[in-house]
C-alpha cells in the first residue's frame, strides 16, 4: 500500500518505460512516414477514436472500479480480522472461567494458549494468501517485497503442533479446527457454559468467514475477458491516436500523442496493479503491518510487558506492506 | 473461469468469427457501392453515431456491470459454501458430544455421517445448478465442459438414501431436511443440548440460503429487455459505422470499421458470456474445483489419511471449471 | 419475467407503435417543411443535442439502474422467501417435539398446520402485492396476465380462519400473528423449549421482513421527479433530432431519425416497464411460479405423495409470471 | 412523495420560474447585444461547453445518485420500522406469558401498554425528524405540508409519562428506555424468561438502529462541497450556452438555450429536492402515511375493533406525505 | 462538516488561489506568446482534449465517488456508535439486576460506571482517530480546528484507570477490555445471568467493530495510484486547454480557460478534501458534535439532572466539527 502522497517519477517509469517506448516509436514512425516518405497516408478522421470512447470508458471504468472494489474488500476483510481478534482475546480472557480458585493458573495458561494460537492463525493466513499462483507471477521483479513463511507461526504454537501444522493442505483451517477442539475441552472441564461455548464457536465461524473471503479474492481473478480486452483496446486506441493527430499537428503529434497515451496507459495499469491485493507487491493490502498491529493489541490485552511487543512497523519510501 | 492472463486468438475467433464476417461483408459492400456503383449514397454525418453514444453506453454498461455482478455474487455465494462447510465440519466434530465413553465410537460415526452427507449436498447442488434450461442452450458447442451427474453423491450417502435422493424434486433440499432430522435424533439422544442443537440448525439455514441464492441466479436471467436491446443496438451502431466512415476514409473504411466493430462486439459478448455463471461453460463460476476444495478440507478436518483426498484440481489451457 | 432470448417484433411494436408513429410524423413534417415550403428554417446545429447528452445520460442511466435495482431486489426478497420457507418447514418438523409417544400424532398434525398456513401466507402475500394501485393502472391492456385472488389460500387454512382472514386490513400479517400464537401454544404444551420457541419466532421475524420489504417496493414508486423528466427529455431530444439531421441528410433524415429515436424510446421504456415488479405484467418478478416452487418443496419436506404436488409451472411464449 | 405519474406544469413552474426567467433574460440580452449593438462579441466555440461536459456529468450524477440514495435509504429505514413494529406487537402478545390464569388480565393490559407506547414512539420519531434545521429552512413556502407535533403521542401513553416525555432532550429515546425498564419488570414478575427478555431487548436495539439511522440522514446533509458546486457549474454552463449558440442560430438561440437550460436546471433541482427526505415537503419519505399504516396494523394485531383504526391515509393531488 | 448551503468566496479562494494563479499565468503566457511573439505555435486541435475526456471522467469520477463513500461510511460507523451507545446504556441499566434489595445501590453505581466508561471510550476513540499521520499533514494551516486530547476522558474514568489508560498502545481497546472484565465480575456476583452476560459482551463486539472500521478508514488512504494521477491529469488537461482555445478565441482564452480550469480544479479538490474524514478539518465527519450528543443522551438515560449535560454543540460559520 502506498501512503506517500506523490509517486516518484522513478517508480512510475520503472513500471511503464517499455510501453512508453513503444508509443514513442509508433508516433515517431507515423510522423516520419507521413511527412517524408510521401508513400503512405496514415491519417484518419478524429471521430474514429471518438467512436471508441464509449467502449473504452466502459472497459476501463469496469476494470478500475472492480479492481478497487476487490482491493477495498480485501482491506475490509482484514479489518474484520483486527476487530474479531480483539474480541477473541477479550472473550478468551473473560468468558472462560475456572470452577474454583485452584484452577485459576491452569485456566490462565489455557486462555493465553487460545490467544497465541490465534496470532499464529493470523500469520499463517497471511503466508497462505501471499503464495504466488502460477498464472500470476510478474514478468518484472517487484521493487518492494517482504518475506512470508510459515515459520512466522513458530513462536505462537507448540513444537508438536507446528510439525502437524506445516504439512497440512490448509494450515490456517487446521488451527481453527484445533481452537474448536480446545473449546470443547474447556466446556467439558466446566470452564465454559453451554451458552458461552457456542458464543466462542460463533467467533470461530467469523474467522472461517474471514479466511474464506480472503481465499475467494486470492483464487478468483477479475474476469480475464474484461481485463484482457481493456489492455488490447487501449493498445488499439493509442496506436490510432497519432494517425488522427498527424493531419493537423505535424511534429507536435509526437509529444501530444505520448502524453495522451500515457494517460490511458496509466489508467489501465493502475487497475492491473490494484486488482490482486495479496501478491506481495507495493499496492498490496498491508497484511504485514496488520499482523503486527494484531499481535501488539492481543499482547496488550493479555497484559504482557511492552518489551514483548513486536517492533513497530515502519513504512519504507512511503510504502507499507 | 479463465485464469490465463491472455486469451488465445483461436478462442476469441471461435466465438466471434460469424459476426466479424458479417461486419466485413457490410463494410466491403458499402465501400464497393459507394466507390464504384455511383448509384447509391450511403454516407451519413458522424454525429448520427455520436447521438447513439449515450444510449449505447447505458445499455452496454448496464449489461456488463450486472453480468459481472451476477457472476461475482455467484462466486461469493460459493465462497460462503466453503466457509460454512468448514464450520459445519468443526461443529459436527466439537458440538456433538457423547454422554459417556461408551457412546464415543457411535458418536464419531454419526459425526462422520453428517460431514459426508454435507459433501453429498455440495456435489448435489453443483449438479442441480448446472442442468441447462431450455431457453439457455447454446447454439454453438462449448469448447470446455465437464460432467455433472448426481452419481457424484454416491460415495457420501448410504445406498438407501441415494435411492430416495435421486427421485426427489429438489435433491439438495432433501439432504438438508435429512440433516435436520438427524440433528433432532442427536438432541433426543442427549448428544446435543437444546442450545447446541439450535446452533447447528442455524448453520443448516445458512445452507438453505446458499442454495436459494444460487437458484435465484440460475433461474432468473438478466432482464431480457436489456440484453436483447443491447445486442440489437450494437448491430445498428456497427452497421451505421461504415456509412459514416466512407465519406472521408475510402478503402480505409474496411479495416477501421472492422476494428471498431470488433471492440463493440467484444463488449457485448463478454457481458453475454459472463451473465450466467452456472452453465458449464468456460466463464463459469468454478463449481467443480470448489467442490474438490471443500471435500479435501472436510476430510482433513475429519483427520482422514491424505490418500483419501480427491486428486488436486488442475486447470486446463488456463481454464478452471 | 421474460426468459426467451429474443423479443418478438410484435411484442415490441405492441408497446411502442404509438410513440414511433409520433416520431415518424415529426421527422416527415420537418423534412417536408424544410424541403418544399421554403417558409421555415428548422435546422439547428448538432452541438445542441450533444449538449443535452450529459443530462440525458444521467436521467436515463438513473431510471434504468434503479428500475433494475428495484426489480432485482424484489427477486432477492422472494428468493429469501424460498429459503426461509424451506427452513420453516424443516424447523416445524424437527424443532417441535412431542413430550411422549402418545402426543406424536397430535404434534404431527400441528406441524403440518404450521407448514400449510405458511403456504397460505406465501399465496396471500402474492395476491396482496399484485393488487393494482389507482395511480399505476396501465393505459393499455397487458398482453400477459394471471389471476391472483385470496381464494388461493383456501386449501391451506381452516374455513373458520379463512373467514376472518379475508376481512383483514392486512391478511398476510394476520397469518403471521396466528403462527406466533400457535408457537406460544406449543411452548405452553411443552413441545417447544424456551429456546426453540424463540428460534422459530425469529424465523417469523424474517417473514415480517420479507413482507415489509415487498410492500416497500410496491408502495413507493421510483421518484416521479426522475421518471417523469426522463420521459419529457427523451421527447425533447428526439423532437430536436430531425432538426439537426435535416441540414445534411435530406430524405435520409426520416429513417435515421426514426432509428435513433427508437433507441432512446426503448431505453426509456425498458426502465418504465421494469421499475414496478409487482404489477402482474410480463416483466414482473415471477411470483406465481415461485409460489408453486415453494408449495412443491414444502409438500416434499412433509413427505407427501407426489400426486399432491401442484402442477409444474410452464412458461408461455417465453414468459414466466 | 409524489405518486402521480405526471407532474403538473403549475407545480414545475412554481419551483423553477425565477431561474427560468434569469436564463430567458441572459439569452435575450446576448442575442440583442450580438445582433444589434455591434459593440460586443459574445460568441465562443462549442467545444468550450463540451469541455465542461465531463465535470458537469460527474457533479450532477453525483448529486442525483446520492440524493436518491439518501431518500431510498430513508424509505428502507422506515420500512424496517414497519416490519419490526409488527414483530414487536406479535412478540409482546406471544412472548409475555402470565404465570397463572389469575394474572391473565394484568398481563394483557401490560402487553397493550407496550404496543401503545410503541405507536407513541413511531409518532414521536416522525415529529422529531421533521423539525426544521436552521440551515434548511426553504426560501419559498412549500405547496404541501402537514402538522407534526408531539401531541400526536398523547393517546398512546399515560398523562404522567407524557409530561416527562415532552421535556426530554431526545423524546423517542426516552420511550425506548421506558420500554426496556418495563421489560425488566416483566422479567422480575416471571412473565418473561431470561431468554425471552433478551429477545425483546434485541428488538428494542433494532428500534435504536432505526432511530439512529434516521437521525444520521436528518443531521448530515449531502456534502455541501458537492451540491454547492453542482449548482454553480450549472449556472456557468447555462450562462455560456447562449454564447455558443449565438454564432449560428440567431433568434433561435433564445428558445433552444431556454430548453437546454431547463433540462440542466431540472437535473440539478430534482437532486436538491430529493436529498433531504425528512423536511415535510412534497418529495418527503411518507412518514405520515407510514405512521398510520403501523397504527392500523398494530391495532389489528391487538384484535381491536375496526372502529378504533385511524382513518385511511388519502393522497392529495397525487402527493403522499 | 459544512452545513451552510453556500460556501463563501473567501473560503474557496483560501484553498484554491495558488492553483488559480498558476492557471492564470499559463493562459496569459500562451496568449501573449501566440499573439505577439510570432515565434511559437501553441495551438492544438480541440479533439486532443476531447480524447482525454474519457480518462479524466474515470479518474475524477473514481476519486469523488470513493472519497464520498469513505466519508459517508465514516458517518455511518459513528451513527452506529450513537445507536449502540444508547443500547449499551439501556442494557446496563436494565439487564444488570441486583440479587436483592441490599445490593441495589452497589449495582446502581456499577451501572453508572459502565455507562461513564463508555463515554470515555467514545471520547478516546475520537482523539485516537484525529491524531495526524506523518504523511497526511496539510501544507496549509486549516481554517477550522478543534482540540482533541485524551484528557477529555478524565471525568468518566477513575484516576487510577486513567493513569494506565494514557500509556496504552491502543487506549480505546483498553477500555473495552476493562468493560469485558467488569461484565465477568457482574456475572460472578450473580447480577448477570449467563445469557445476559453474553448479550452485553455482544454489544462490546459491536464497539470492537466500530473502532476497527474507523481505524480502517483512518489508516488506509484512498489508493494513491488513483488520487495522484487524477491530480496530474487535471494539471495536464488544464494546461492544454488554453492551447486549444487560443486559435479561435484570442483574449477570451484567458477568462474562459480560467473558468473551465476552476471547474476541474474544484472537482479534484472536493474529492481530495472529502476522502479523509478524521483529520480535524472543516469537511470532517463531525466527531466532536456526535460525542456531545452521545454524552447528553446517556446522561439522560441515567436520569441525571439537566445541569450535568454538556453544553449544546453550536456550529461556527456554518461548520460543525
Coordinates of C-alpha atoms in Angstrom, one line a residue, chain B residues 59-165:
Chain B
X59 CA -27.1 -0.4 -22.4
X60 CA -23.6 -1.8 -22.6
X61 CA -22.5 -0.5 -19.3
X62 CA -25.7 -1.9 -17.8
X63 CA -25.2 -5.4 -19.3
X64 CA -21.6 -5.7 -18.3
X65 CA -21.9 -4.3 -14.8
X66 CA -24.8 -6.5 -13.9
X67 CA -23.4 -9.6 -15.8
X68 CA -20.3 -9.3 -13.6
X69 CA -22.4 -8.5 -10.6
X70 CA -24.2 -11.8 -11.1
X71 CA -21.0 -13.7 -11.7
X72 CA -19.3 -12.3 -8.7
X73 CA -22.3 -12.8 -6.5
X74 CA -22.3 -16.5 -7.6
X75 CA -18.7 -16.7 -6.6
X76 CA -19.4 -15.0 -3.2
X77 CA -22.3 -17.5 -2.5
X78 CA -20.0 -20.4 -3.2
X79 CA -17.4 -18.7 -1.1
X80 CA -19.9 -18.9 1.7
X81 CA -20.3 -22.5 0.9
X82 CA -16.6 -23.1 1.5
X83 CA -16.7 -21.1 4.8
X84 CA -19.8 -22.7 6.3
X85 CA -18.8 -26.2 5.1
X86 CA -15.6 -25.9 7.2
X87 CA -17.7 -24.5 10.1
X88 CA -20.2 -27.4 9.8
X89 CA -17.4 -30.0 9.9
X90 CA -15.9 -28.3 13.0
X91 CA -19.3 -28.0 14.7
X92 CA -20.2 -31.6 13.9
X93 CA -17.0 -32.8 15.5
X94 CA -17.0 -30.5 18.5
X95 CA -20.6 -29.6 19.4
X96 CA -21.9 -33.2 19.3
X97 CA -20.7 -34.8 22.5
X98 CA -21.3 -38.4 23.7
X99 CA -23.0 -38.8 27.1
X100 CA -20.3 -41.2 28.1
X101 CA -17.2 -43.0 26.9
X102 CA -19.2 -46.0 25.7
X103 CA -21.0 -43.9 23.1
X104 CA -17.8 -42.5 21.8
X105 CA -17.5 -44.6 18.7
X106 CA -21.2 -44.3 17.8
X107 CA -21.0 -40.5 18.0
X108 CA -17.9 -40.5 15.9
X109 CA -19.6 -42.4 13.2
X110 CA -22.6 -40.1 13.5
X111 CA -20.3 -37.0 13.1
X112 CA -18.7 -38.5 10.0
X113 CA -22.1 -39.2 8.5
X114 CA -23.1 -35.6 9.0
X115 CA -19.9 -34.4 7.3
X116 CA -20.1 -36.9 4.4
X117 CA -23.8 -36.1 3.8
X118 CA -22.7 -32.4 3.6
X119 CA -20.2 -33.3 0.9
X120 CA -23.0 -35.0 -0.9
X121 CA -25.1 -31.8 -0.6
X122 CA -22.3 -29.7 -2.1
X123 CA -22.0 -32.0 -5.1
X124 CA -25.7 -32.4 -5.5
X125 CA -26.2 -28.6 -5.6
X126 CA -23.4 -28.3 -8.2
X127 CA -25.2 -30.8 -10.4
X128 CA -28.6 -29.2 -9.7
X129 CA -27.3 -25.8 -10.8
X130 CA -25.6 -26.9 -13.9
X131 CA -28.6 -28.6 -15.6
X132 CA -29.3 -26.5 -18.7
X133 CA -32.6 -24.5 -19.0
X134 CA -34.4 -25.0 -22.3
X135 CA -34.0 -21.3 -23.1
X136 CA -30.3 -21.2 -22.4
X137 CA -29.0 -24.0 -24.6
X138 CA -26.1 -22.5 -26.6
X139 CA -26.3 -22.5 -30.4
X140 CA -22.6 -23.5 -30.6
X141 CA -20.8 -26.3 -28.9
X142 CA -18.8 -25.1 -25.9
X143 CA -15.0 -25.6 -26.0
X144 CA -14.7 -26.7 -22.4
X145 CA -17.2 -28.8 -20.5
X146 CA -17.3 -31.1 -17.5
X147 CA -19.5 -34.0 -16.4
X148 CA -22.0 -33.2 -13.7
X149 CA -24.3 -36.0 -12.6
X150 CA -26.0 -36.9 -9.3
X151 CA -23.9 -40.1 -9.1
X152 CA -21.2 -37.9 -7.7
X153 CA -23.1 -38.1 -4.4
X154 CA -23.0 -41.8 -4.2
X155 CA -19.8 -42.2 -2.1
X156 CA -21.1 -39.9 0.6
X157 CA -24.6 -41.2 1.4
X158 CA -26.0 -44.6 2.0
X159 CA -27.3 -46.7 -0.9
X160 CA -30.8 -46.5 0.7
X161 CA -30.6 -42.7 1.0
X162 CA -29.3 -42.3 -2.6
X163 CA -32.3 -44.2 -4.0
X164 CA -34.7 -41.7 -2.4
X165 CA -32.5 -38.8 -3.1

